[in-house]
Short mmCIF file of C-alpha atoms in Angstrom, two decimals:
data_model
loop_
_atom_site.label_atom_id
_atom_site.label_comp_id
_atom_site.label_asym_id
_atom_site.label_seq_id
_atom_site.Cartn_x
_atom_site.Cartn_y
_atom_site.Cartn_z
CA MET A 1 132.19 114.23 116.75
CA ALA A 2 130.19 112.50 113.97
CA THR A 3 131.13 113.35 110.46
CA ARG A 4 129.58 113.82 107.19
CA ASN A 5 130.96 110.52 105.82
CA THR A 6 129.67 109.00 109.07
CA PRO A 7 126.66 106.38 108.24
CA VAL A 8 124.02 106.51 109.93
CA SER A 9 124.60 105.02 113.96
CA ASP A 10 124.07 101.64 114.81
CA ILE A 11 121.05 102.46 116.56
CA GLY A 12 120.13 100.18 119.61
CA HIS A 13 123.37 98.40 119.14
CA HIS A 14 122.66 95.91 121.76
CA PRO A 15 124.46 92.79 123.46
CA THR A 16 121.53 90.60 123.12
CA GLN A 17 121.60 90.51 119.11
CA ASN A 18 125.63 89.23 119.93
CA SER A 19 124.16 86.52 122.12
CA SER A 20 122.86 82.69 120.97
CA SER A 21 119.53 84.94 122.06
CA ASP A 22 117.13 85.79 118.69
CA ARG A 23 115.17 87.31 121.24
CA PRO A 24 115.02 91.98 120.99
CA GLU A 25 115.32 92.95 124.43
CA SER A 26 112.24 94.29 126.31
CA GLY A 27 113.51 98.39 125.65
CA SER A 28 113.66 97.63 121.63
CA ALA A 29 110.67 95.92 122.02
CA LEU A 30 108.81 98.77 123.77
CA ILE A 31 110.38 101.37 121.03
CA ILE A 32 109.35 98.75 118.22
CA GLY A 33 106.01 98.87 119.78
CA LEU A 34 105.10 103.00 119.99
CA LEU A 35 106.46 103.50 116.62
CA MET A 36 103.65 100.49 115.14
CA VAL A 37 101.30 102.01 117.36
CA SER A 38 101.76 105.26 116.31
CA ALA A 39 102.19 104.08 112.00
CA PHE A 40 98.38 102.85 112.72
CA ILE A 41 96.49 105.70 113.41
CA VAL A 42 98.28 108.17 111.19
CA LEU A 43 98.11 105.36 108.25
CA LEU A 44 94.57 104.78 109.17
CA ASN A 45 93.31 108.54 107.72
CA GLU A 46 96.04 107.37 104.28
CA MET A 47 92.04 105.51 102.99
CA LEU A 48 89.68 107.01 105.46
CA LEU A 49 88.52 109.46 103.17
CA GLY A 50 87.95 106.41 100.22
CA VAL A 51 84.36 105.37 101.75
CA ALA A 52 82.99 109.05 102.36
CA LEU A 53 83.70 110.18 98.70
CA PRO A 54 80.40 109.03 97.55
CA THR A 55 79.28 111.08 100.89
CA LEU A 56 81.99 114.81 99.94
CA ILE A 57 80.60 114.54 96.43
CA ILE A 58 77.08 115.05 97.51
CA ASP A 59 78.31 117.33 100.61
CA LEU A 60 80.41 119.42 98.40
CA GLY A 61 79.54 119.33 95.50
CA ILE A 62 82.68 118.26 94.12
CA THR A 63 83.06 115.25 91.31
CA PRO A 64 84.64 111.66 91.44
CA ALA A 65 87.47 112.99 90.05
CA THR A 66 88.25 116.06 92.47
CA GLY A 67 87.22 113.69 95.64
CA GLN A 68 89.60 111.32 95.28
CA TRP A 69 92.42 114.23 95.11
CA LEU A 70 91.78 113.78 99.53
CA THR A 71 92.97 110.71 99.03
CA THR A 72 95.73 111.13 96.70
CA GLY A 73 97.25 113.55 97.94
CA TYR A 74 97.46 112.57 100.67
CA LEU A 75 99.93 109.61 99.27
CA LEU A 76 101.09 112.19 97.01
CA THR A 77 102.34 114.90 99.83
CA LEU A 78 104.14 111.36 101.45
CA ALA A 79 105.62 110.51 98.06
CA VAL A 80 107.29 114.19 98.07
CA LEU A 81 108.95 113.70 101.25
CA ILE A 82 109.36 110.73 102.21
CA PRO A 83 113.19 110.91 100.58
CA ALA A 84 114.15 113.29 103.27
CA THR A 85 113.31 110.50 105.64
CA GLY A 86 116.87 109.47 105.33
CA PHE A 87 118.21 112.78 106.35
CA LEU A 88 115.39 113.85 109.28
CA MET A 89 116.47 109.99 111.11
CA ARG A 90 120.57 111.00 110.03
CA ARG A 91 119.87 114.41 111.39
CA PHE A 92 117.62 114.14 114.52
CA GLN A 93 117.18 112.23 117.23
CA LEU A 94 114.43 109.42 117.06
CA ARG A 95 112.08 111.01 119.72
CA THR A 96 112.92 114.57 118.88
CA ILE A 97 111.53 113.74 115.02
CA PHE A 98 108.14 111.50 117.29
CA LEU A 99 106.75 114.22 118.97
CA GLY A 100 107.33 116.54 115.23
CA THR A 101 105.86 114.21 113.33
CA MET A 102 102.58 113.65 115.83
CA SER A 103 102.01 117.69 116.39
CA LEU A 104 102.09 117.62 113.32
CA PHE A 105 99.77 115.00 112.30
CA THR A 106 97.15 116.19 115.25
CA ALA A 107 97.02 119.57 113.78
CA GLY A 108 96.40 118.09 110.62
CA THR A 109 93.16 116.52 112.17
CA VAL A 110 92.13 119.41 114.00
CA ILE A 111 92.48 121.87 110.75
CA ALA A 112 90.56 119.03 108.61
CA ALA A 113 87.61 118.50 111.23
CA LEU A 114 86.87 122.22 111.20
CA ALA A 115 87.04 122.73 107.06
CA PRO A 116 83.87 124.77 105.76
CA GLY A 117 84.87 122.93 102.47
CA PHE A 118 86.41 121.12 100.02
CA GLU A 119 89.51 123.39 99.79
CA VAL A 120 90.57 123.97 103.40
CA LEU A 121 89.62 119.51 104.52
CA PHE A 122 92.41 119.46 101.70
CA ALA A 123 94.86 121.96 103.55
CA GLY A 124 94.19 119.80 106.75
CA ARG A 125 94.47 116.29 104.90
CA ILE A 126 98.20 117.74 103.39
CA VAL A 127 98.53 118.49 107.06
CA GLN A 128 98.75 115.63 108.14
CA ALA A 129 100.06 113.74 105.32
CA ALA A 130 103.37 116.13 106.52
CA GLY A 131 103.26 114.68 110.24
CA THR A 132 102.67 110.75 108.75
CA ALA A 133 105.50 110.70 106.51
CA VAL A 134 108.71 110.11 108.40
CA VAL A 135 106.58 107.04 110.47
CA VAL A 136 106.95 104.34 108.10
CA PRO A 137 110.60 104.36 107.02
CA LEU A 138 111.28 105.15 111.17
CA LEU A 139 109.38 102.28 111.60
CA MET A 140 111.22 100.30 109.07
CA THR A 141 114.44 101.00 109.83
CA THR A 142 114.32 100.86 113.16
CA ALA A 143 112.39 96.87 113.37
CA MET A 144 115.42 95.81 111.26
CA ARG A 145 118.40 96.81 112.84
CA LEU A 146 116.70 95.94 116.73
CA THR A 147 115.69 92.42 115.70
CA PRO A 148 117.84 89.77 115.51
CA THR A 149 118.33 87.85 112.51
CA ALA A 150 116.38 85.32 112.90
CA ARG A 151 113.23 86.25 114.21
CA ARG A 152 113.35 89.64 111.34
CA GLY A 153 110.76 88.15 109.47
CA ARG A 154 107.99 87.60 112.01
CA MET A 155 109.49 91.08 112.91
CA MET A 156 109.14 92.67 109.95
CA ALA A 157 105.54 90.80 109.29
CA LEU A 158 104.05 92.25 111.99
CA VAL A 159 105.58 95.64 111.20
CA THR A 160 104.28 95.80 107.61
CA ALA A 161 101.22 94.89 108.07
CA VAL A 162 100.52 98.14 110.13
CA PRO A 163 100.89 99.68 106.66
CA ALA A 164 98.83 96.94 105.18
CA VAL A 165 96.22 96.91 107.47
CA ALA A 166 95.51 100.67 108.26
CA PRO A 167 94.49 101.90 104.88
CA ALA A 168 92.08 98.49 104.76
CA VAL A 169 90.80 99.53 107.61
CA GLY A 170 90.01 102.92 107.78
CA PRO A 171 87.37 102.64 104.98
CA ALA A 172 85.69 100.10 107.35
CA VAL A 173 85.94 102.84 110.68
CA SER A 174 84.88 105.61 107.87
CA GLY A 175 81.73 103.75 107.02
CA VAL A 176 80.87 102.83 110.65
CA VAL A 177 81.39 106.33 111.62
CA LEU A 178 79.29 107.86 108.64
CA ALA A 179 75.79 105.55 109.18
CA LEU A 180 76.20 107.76 113.19
CA LEU A 181 77.51 110.68 112.50
CA PRO A 182 79.05 113.37 110.11
CA TRP A 183 81.97 113.14 108.02
CA ARG A 184 83.67 115.76 110.05
CA TRP A 185 83.28 113.08 112.59
CA LEU A 186 85.97 111.04 111.18
CA PHE A 187 88.32 113.63 112.41
CA ILE A 188 87.14 114.04 115.28
CA LEU A 189 87.27 110.71 116.91
CA VAL A 190 91.05 110.22 116.08
CA LEU A 191 92.42 113.87 117.78
CA PRO A 192 92.28 111.99 121.43
CA VAL A 193 93.96 108.81 120.04
CA ALA A 194 96.76 110.98 118.31
CA ALA A 195 97.14 112.95 121.91
CA ILE A 196 97.43 109.81 124.21
CA ALA A 197 100.35 108.30 121.08
CA LEU A 198 101.75 111.40 121.05
CA VAL A 199 102.13 111.90 124.86
CA VAL A 200 102.55 108.36 125.08
CA GLY A 201 104.99 108.76 123.39
CA ALA A 202 106.76 111.60 124.88
CA LYS A 203 107.64 109.89 128.16
CA LYS A 204 108.14 106.40 127.33
CA LEU A 205 110.28 106.86 123.73
CA ARG A 206 114.54 107.46 124.43
CA ASN A 207 116.63 108.74 121.66
CA ILE A 208 118.80 105.33 120.77
CA THR A 209 121.05 107.53 117.63
CA THR A 210 123.94 109.58 117.43
CA PRO A 211 122.77 112.82 115.11
CA GLN A 212 125.83 113.81 112.05
CA THR A 213 126.28 116.77 110.57
CA VAL A 214 124.30 116.92 107.64
CA ARG A 215 122.88 119.07 105.43
CA LEU A 216 119.64 119.21 103.82
CA ASP A 217 119.98 119.83 100.15
CA LEU A 218 116.78 121.75 98.75
CA LEU A 219 117.02 121.41 96.04
CA SER A 220 116.84 117.86 96.18
CA LEU A 221 113.47 118.96 97.61
CA LEU A 222 112.96 121.03 94.72
CA PHE A 223 112.92 117.60 91.97
CA SER A 224 111.47 115.30 94.56
CA ALA A 225 108.21 118.39 94.56
CA VAL A 226 108.02 118.85 90.80
CA GLY A 227 108.70 115.38 89.79
CA PHE A 228 106.51 113.17 91.58
CA GLY A 229 103.57 115.82 91.77
CA ALA A 230 103.63 116.66 88.17
CA LEU A 231 103.64 112.78 87.43
CA VAL A 232 100.74 111.90 89.89
CA TYR A 233 98.82 115.28 88.71
CA GLY A 234 99.63 114.18 85.11
CA LEU A 235 98.09 110.13 85.34
CA ALA A 236 95.49 111.72 87.48
CA SER A 237 94.15 114.31 85.19
CA ILE A 238 93.72 112.13 82.57
CA GLY A 239 89.96 110.86 83.90
CA GLU A 240 89.01 114.69 83.77
CA SER A 241 90.94 115.52 80.10
CA VAL A 242 88.65 112.47 78.70
CA SER A 243 85.56 114.16 79.92
CA GLY A 244 86.99 117.69 78.70
CA HIS A 245 86.79 119.03 82.35
CA ALA A 246 91.35 118.64 83.09
CA PRO A 247 92.92 122.09 82.60
CA ILE A 248 95.85 121.18 80.51
CA PRO A 249 96.76 117.60 78.87
CA PRO A 250 98.09 115.50 80.79
CA TYR A 251 100.92 114.48 78.57
CA VAL A 252 102.56 117.89 79.86
CA PRO A 253 102.38 117.13 83.60
CA ILE A 254 103.41 113.58 82.82
CA LEU A 255 106.47 114.59 81.41
CA ALA A 256 107.93 117.11 83.59
CA GLY A 257 107.29 114.76 86.70
CA LEU A 258 109.13 113.03 84.73
CA ALA A 259 112.10 115.02 83.85
CA GLY A 260 112.05 116.18 87.49
CA ILE A 261 112.51 112.70 89.07
CA ALA A 262 115.27 112.20 86.72
CA ALA A 263 116.57 115.43 87.89
CA PHE A 264 116.31 113.70 91.11
CA ALA A 265 117.95 111.05 90.83
CA TYR A 266 120.61 112.61 89.23
CA ARG A 267 121.06 114.92 91.77
CA GLN A 268 121.08 111.93 94.55
CA THR A 269 124.07 110.39 92.29
CA VAL A 270 126.16 113.58 93.39
CA LEU A 271 125.17 114.35 96.70
CA GLN A 272 125.90 110.57 97.75
CA ARG A 273 130.06 111.00 96.99
CA ASP A 274 129.88 113.22 100.71
CA GLY A 275 127.36 111.42 102.48
CA ASP A 276 124.33 114.19 101.49
CA ALA A 277 121.95 112.03 99.12
CA PHE A 278 118.42 111.35 100.51
CA ILE A 279 118.70 108.41 99.01
CA ASP A 280 121.81 106.36 98.47
CA MET A 281 121.07 105.37 94.78
CA ARG A 282 123.56 102.57 94.75
CA ILE A 283 121.11 100.89 96.61
CA PHE A 284 119.61 100.29 93.13
CA THR A 285 122.26 98.54 91.79
CA THR A 286 121.55 95.17 94.21
CA ARG A 287 118.76 93.13 92.52
CA SER A 288 117.47 91.73 95.04
CA PHE A 289 116.45 94.62 96.57
CA THR A 290 114.91 96.29 92.95
CA VAL A 291 112.97 93.56 92.49
CA PRO A 292 110.92 93.23 95.17
CA LEU A 293 110.43 96.96 95.36
CA LEU A 294 109.03 96.80 91.53
CA VAL A 295 106.85 93.89 92.51
CA MET A 296 105.97 96.49 95.86
CA ALA A 297 105.42 99.41 93.26
CA VAL A 298 102.22 96.86 92.01
CA ILE A 299 100.74 95.88 94.90
CA ALA A 300 100.44 99.42 96.53
CA LEU A 301 99.28 100.96 93.21
CA ASN A 302 96.59 98.43 92.54
CA GLY A 303 96.26 98.15 96.68
CA PHE A 304 95.03 101.61 97.20
CA GLY A 305 93.41 101.87 93.51
CA THR A 306 90.94 99.60 94.76
CA LEU A 307 90.03 101.17 97.67
CA LEU A 308 89.00 104.07 95.78
CA VAL A 309 87.39 101.84 93.52
CA LEU A 310 85.33 99.43 95.42
CA PRO A 311 83.20 102.15 97.05
CA LEU A 312 81.86 103.68 94.43
CA VAL A 313 81.13 100.13 92.46
CA LEU A 314 79.44 98.31 96.37
CA THR A 315 77.51 102.17 96.73
CA ASN A 316 76.43 102.47 92.69
CA VAL A 317 76.05 98.71 91.83
CA ALA A 318 75.40 96.54 95.02
CA GLY A 319 73.08 99.61 96.46
CA LEU A 320 75.31 99.60 99.97
CA GLY A 321 75.13 102.25 102.59
CA THR A 322 77.54 104.11 104.77
CA PHE A 323 76.73 100.95 107.33
CA ALA A 324 77.20 97.81 105.17
CA LEU A 325 80.02 99.10 103.36
CA GLY A 326 82.12 100.02 106.45
CA LEU A 327 80.64 95.73 107.81
CA PHE A 328 81.77 94.92 104.38
CA LEU A 329 85.81 96.58 104.11
CA VAL A 330 86.21 94.49 107.91
CA PRO A 331 86.86 90.87 107.08
CA GLY A 332 89.85 92.52 104.40
CA GLY A 333 91.81 94.43 107.36
CA ALA A 334 90.99 90.62 109.23
CA ILE A 335 92.57 88.63 106.57
CA ILE A 336 95.78 91.22 106.32
CA ALA A 337 96.51 90.84 110.34
CA LEU A 338 95.84 87.01 110.05
CA VAL A 339 97.92 86.32 107.27
CA SER A 340 100.91 88.68 108.08
CA ALA A 341 101.03 86.91 111.44
CA VAL A 342 101.10 83.23 109.88
CA SER A 343 103.47 84.57 107.03
CA GLY A 344 106.27 85.68 109.11
CA ARG A 345 107.03 82.32 110.31
CA VAL A 346 107.25 80.54 106.88
CA TYR A 347 109.44 83.24 105.70
CA ASP A 348 112.44 82.79 108.59
CA ARG A 349 112.42 79.30 108.08
CA PHE A 350 111.94 79.28 103.95
CA GLY A 351 112.27 82.37 102.23
CA PRO A 352 109.73 84.86 100.55
CA ARG A 353 108.74 82.37 97.14
CA PRO A 354 106.51 80.24 98.59
CA LEU A 355 103.99 82.81 99.76
CA ALA A 356 105.18 85.21 96.96
CA ILE A 357 104.49 82.93 94.06
CA PRO A 358 100.89 81.53 95.54
CA GLY A 359 99.90 85.45 96.71
CA ALA A 360 100.59 86.59 93.47
CA LEU A 361 98.66 84.53 91.10
CA VAL A 362 95.63 83.97 93.10
CA TRP A 363 95.60 88.17 94.16
CA THR A 364 95.52 88.70 90.18
CA ALA A 365 92.95 86.03 89.95
CA SER A 366 91.12 87.97 92.43
CA LEU A 367 91.16 91.41 89.83
CA TRP A 368 90.27 89.83 86.88
CA PHE A 369 87.14 87.81 89.12
CA LEU A 370 86.33 91.40 89.83
CA SER A 371 86.31 92.71 86.14
CA THR A 372 83.60 90.41 85.11
CA LEU A 373 81.19 92.24 87.90
CA ASN A 374 77.45 92.63 86.36
CA GLU A 375 74.05 93.86 87.85
CA GLY A 376 73.43 90.71 89.13
CA THR A 377 76.43 90.27 90.83
CA GLY A 378 75.80 89.52 94.94
CA VAL A 379 77.52 91.51 97.57
CA VAL A 380 78.29 88.14 98.66
CA THR A 381 80.30 87.24 95.67
CA LEU A 382 82.00 90.87 96.20
CA LEU A 383 83.11 90.58 99.62
CA LEU A 384 84.64 86.53 98.70
CA ALA A 385 86.93 88.09 96.22
CA TYR A 386 87.73 90.90 97.96
CA VAL A 387 88.66 88.90 101.41
CA VAL A 388 90.33 86.70 99.04
CA MET A 389 92.20 89.13 96.95
CA SER A 390 93.19 91.21 100.56
CA GLY A 391 94.60 87.34 101.94
CA ALA A 392 96.96 87.36 98.41
CA GLN A 393 98.32 90.23 98.78
CA ALA A 394 99.58 90.20 102.56
CA LEU A 395 101.38 87.15 101.54
CA MET A 396 103.44 89.51 99.05
CA TRP A 397 103.42 92.76 101.35
CA ALA A 398 105.48 90.97 104.18
CA PRO A 399 108.43 88.96 102.76
CA MET A 400 108.92 91.43 99.33
CA THR A 401 109.85 94.17 102.53
CA THR A 402 111.91 91.19 104.20
CA ALA A 403 113.98 90.25 101.14
CA ALA A 404 114.63 93.78 100.13
CA LEU A 405 116.06 95.54 103.20
CA ALA A 406 117.79 92.87 103.93
CA SER A 407 120.31 92.32 101.05
CA LEU A 408 120.81 95.40 101.79
CA ARG A 409 123.97 96.84 104.83
CA ALA A 410 122.62 98.20 107.68
CA GLU A 411 124.11 100.80 107.48
CA LEU A 412 122.08 101.44 104.50
CA TYR A 413 119.00 101.03 106.21
CA PRO A 414 117.63 104.65 105.91
CA TYR A 415 118.65 105.11 102.43
CA GLY A 416 116.55 101.69 101.62
CA ALA A 417 113.75 102.55 103.59
CA ALA A 418 112.84 105.57 102.23
CA ALA A 419 113.20 104.89 98.82
CA PHE A 420 110.98 101.39 99.17
CA THR A 421 108.50 104.16 101.24
CA THR A 422 108.75 106.13 98.99
CA VAL A 423 108.22 104.06 95.62
CA GLN A 424 105.23 102.24 97.56
CA GLN A 425 103.56 105.58 98.71
CA LEU A 426 104.01 107.08 94.66
CA ALA A 427 102.70 103.87 93.76
CA GLY A 428 99.05 104.31 96.28
CA ALA A 429 98.83 107.87 94.68
CA ALA A 430 99.29 106.96 91.33
CA GLY A 431 97.14 104.06 92.04
CA GLY A 432 94.20 106.18 93.24
CA ALA A 433 94.32 108.23 90.17
CA VAL A 434 95.11 105.38 87.19
CA LEU A 435 92.26 103.39 88.53
CA ILE A 436 90.26 106.76 89.07
CA SER A 437 90.70 107.30 86.27
CA ALA A 438 89.78 104.24 84.74
CA TYR A 439 87.31 104.10 86.29
CA THR A 440 85.76 107.25 84.77
CA ILE A 441 86.58 106.42 81.10
CA GLY A 442 84.69 103.22 81.28
CA SER A 443 80.98 105.03 82.86
CA HIS A 444 81.27 107.15 79.39
CA ALA A 445 79.77 109.68 81.29
CA ALA A 446 80.13 112.77 79.56
CA ASP A 447 79.06 115.14 82.26
CA ALA A 448 80.06 114.99 86.16
CA GLY A 449 76.98 113.30 88.75
CA ALA A 450 75.18 110.35 89.87
CA LEU A 451 76.16 107.89 87.74
CA THR A 452 73.42 105.00 86.49
CA VAL A 453 74.26 101.52 87.18
CA ALA A 454 74.75 100.72 84.12
CA GLN A 455 77.02 103.40 83.90
CA SER A 456 79.23 102.44 87.65
CA VAL A 457 78.90 98.78 86.42
CA SER A 458 81.02 99.23 82.95
CA ALA A 459 82.94 101.38 85.33
CA GLY A 460 84.10 99.04 87.16
CA GLN A 461 84.64 96.28 84.63
CA THR A 462 87.04 99.11 83.18
CA ALA A 463 89.18 99.55 86.68
CA PHE A 464 89.60 96.42 87.75
CA THR A 465 90.72 94.95 83.91
CA THR A 466 92.83 97.75 84.55
CA ALA A 467 93.86 96.58 87.74
CA GLY A 468 94.24 92.68 86.65
CA VAL A 469 96.44 93.92 83.74
CA ILE A 470 99.31 95.58 86.13
CA ALA A 471 99.43 92.27 88.24
CA LEU A 472 100.70 90.52 85.99
CA VAL A 473 104.00 92.77 86.76
CA ALA A 474 103.83 91.32 90.38
CA VAL A 475 103.51 87.60 89.11
CA LEU A 476 106.42 88.59 86.86
CA GLY A 477 108.55 90.00 89.65
CA VAL A 478 108.16 86.69 92.41
CA LEU A 479 109.51 84.43 90.24
CA VAL A 480 112.48 85.70 90.58
CA VAL A 481 112.67 87.14 94.34
CA ARG A 482 115.05 85.16 96.47
CA ARG A 483 115.79 85.74 99.97
CA THR A 484 119.26 87.17 99.71
CA SER A 485 121.50 89.02 102.93
CA ALA A 486 124.41 91.49 102.38
CA SER A 487 126.75 89.35 103.03
CA SER A 488 125.68 87.29 100.45
CA GLU A 489 125.80 90.04 97.58
CA ALA A 490 127.56 92.48 96.81
CA ALA A 491 126.48 95.08 98.63
CA PRO A 492 126.65 99.15 97.03
CA PRO A 493 129.80 100.64 98.76
CA SER A 494 129.15 103.11 101.60
CA PRO A 495 129.78 105.95 101.64
CA ALA A 496 131.48 105.63 105.01
CA THR A 497 135.39 105.17 105.54
CA PRO A 498 137.79 103.24 107.23
CA GLY A 499 138.29 103.15 110.61
CA ASP A 500 134.24 105.13 110.85
CA GLY A 501 132.82 101.57 112.42
CA ALA A 502 130.51 100.78 110.02
CA SER A 503 132.03 96.82 109.69
CA HIS A 504 131.25 96.65 113.74
CA HIS A 505 127.87 97.84 112.92
CA ALA A 506 126.69 95.65 109.66
CA SER A 507 128.00 92.53 111.29
CA PRO A 508 125.29 91.51 114.03
CA LEU A 509 122.81 92.12 112.01
CA THR A 510 123.57 91.40 107.89
CA SER A 511 125.16 87.71 108.16
CA PRO A 512 123.00 84.84 106.28
CA GLN A 513 119.23 84.51 107.05
CA PRO A 514 119.11 80.59 108.50
#
């Protein structure tokens, strides 16, 4: 019988990983493949409404600041719930978690498809997000455990391409659908795909974990909701405050959010003594984990934020319709997939720096270039800038994720994946709030409604300038990132007790990278 002090069992501790072969077993590939497909489906919805925002503003009679909550609220829900995924992965079987999350996501999709107005549509998005929260941490943890060390870079490049490509493809799919059908079809078309994934997963996914007796700490959930929720709400209300529409000053929820996050962090330090923490805070004592985490926060912040701002700029400045807008965004997803496939092999051989450093420099330069847009900037120029920005972002995404998780011991992977995905989604939510706020401020529009071309140019310049300044943090971060493993750096101590098998489970997965 597992106890609360027992670390997460070694998922799929396969003989293959102890042999000379560097390939995972076929059963492991099937598990990872199913999780990747399911993750792609649910993450596609993160940015699905980005292109639809101009349409929804008119159809639902809302402002851009209100409409961005259909995406920001989705990301915020993920940030609030993802810290609890470590508990879920320890308490329940893999198959049980999968069926529960995909069922929730499908229910949320039905609600959104039938929504009569903004409020119900927003509720459906929240239910969708609740079903999405655990998918990415589960995928990352499972892939790290089932993949031999020598192939970890290639596998994680594919795994991390899912949360990078799916949100990038979302706007493209949205644009094509909206050119032919009403916005409700964005959800109607997803339903059969989600249902198929649910059925296939129920039939093919096998249980590979040993559930543990751990308790759900409601106080941690409360602190998480208050902290992350209030912080992003405060950031999102900056733009509304400038135009005089915010109900309370933004600094009030921002301060409340910071206090809530501090309380959450302190609560975890108390709970980790008995192995009940949502996130074991000792993972943050490892610089090789925290530095890539900071870089990924910046990437997610700008990445998700620009995917909200860019459709507004392309619609109001370049005059693109929904179909053309969807086609415009397709190459971004394609270049991310291509770069991710190549970068995995480079990482396995040379580590993160040859990828991340040039990626950060080019990425930052492309954002600064976009900040110079004007009424005469052509569509082709904007497309080239967007493709370069997407490819450079992909050069950093997988190396940062792999370098961070590889620095932890195997029993700490669930905590690392939960923390990594929490920060990533929180940063994405904050990015939407910050850049839309910058867009609103830059427009100099006193009243809600359609902007003139001049106002849209000014708004876009302000938003992309803000993104360019933020990107400089990533440039500084990648300069100090290096490839490590848990055995080459002092890993934080596990709450496991001697004799619980932790060292046995960690050894094949934490040997130094070749």
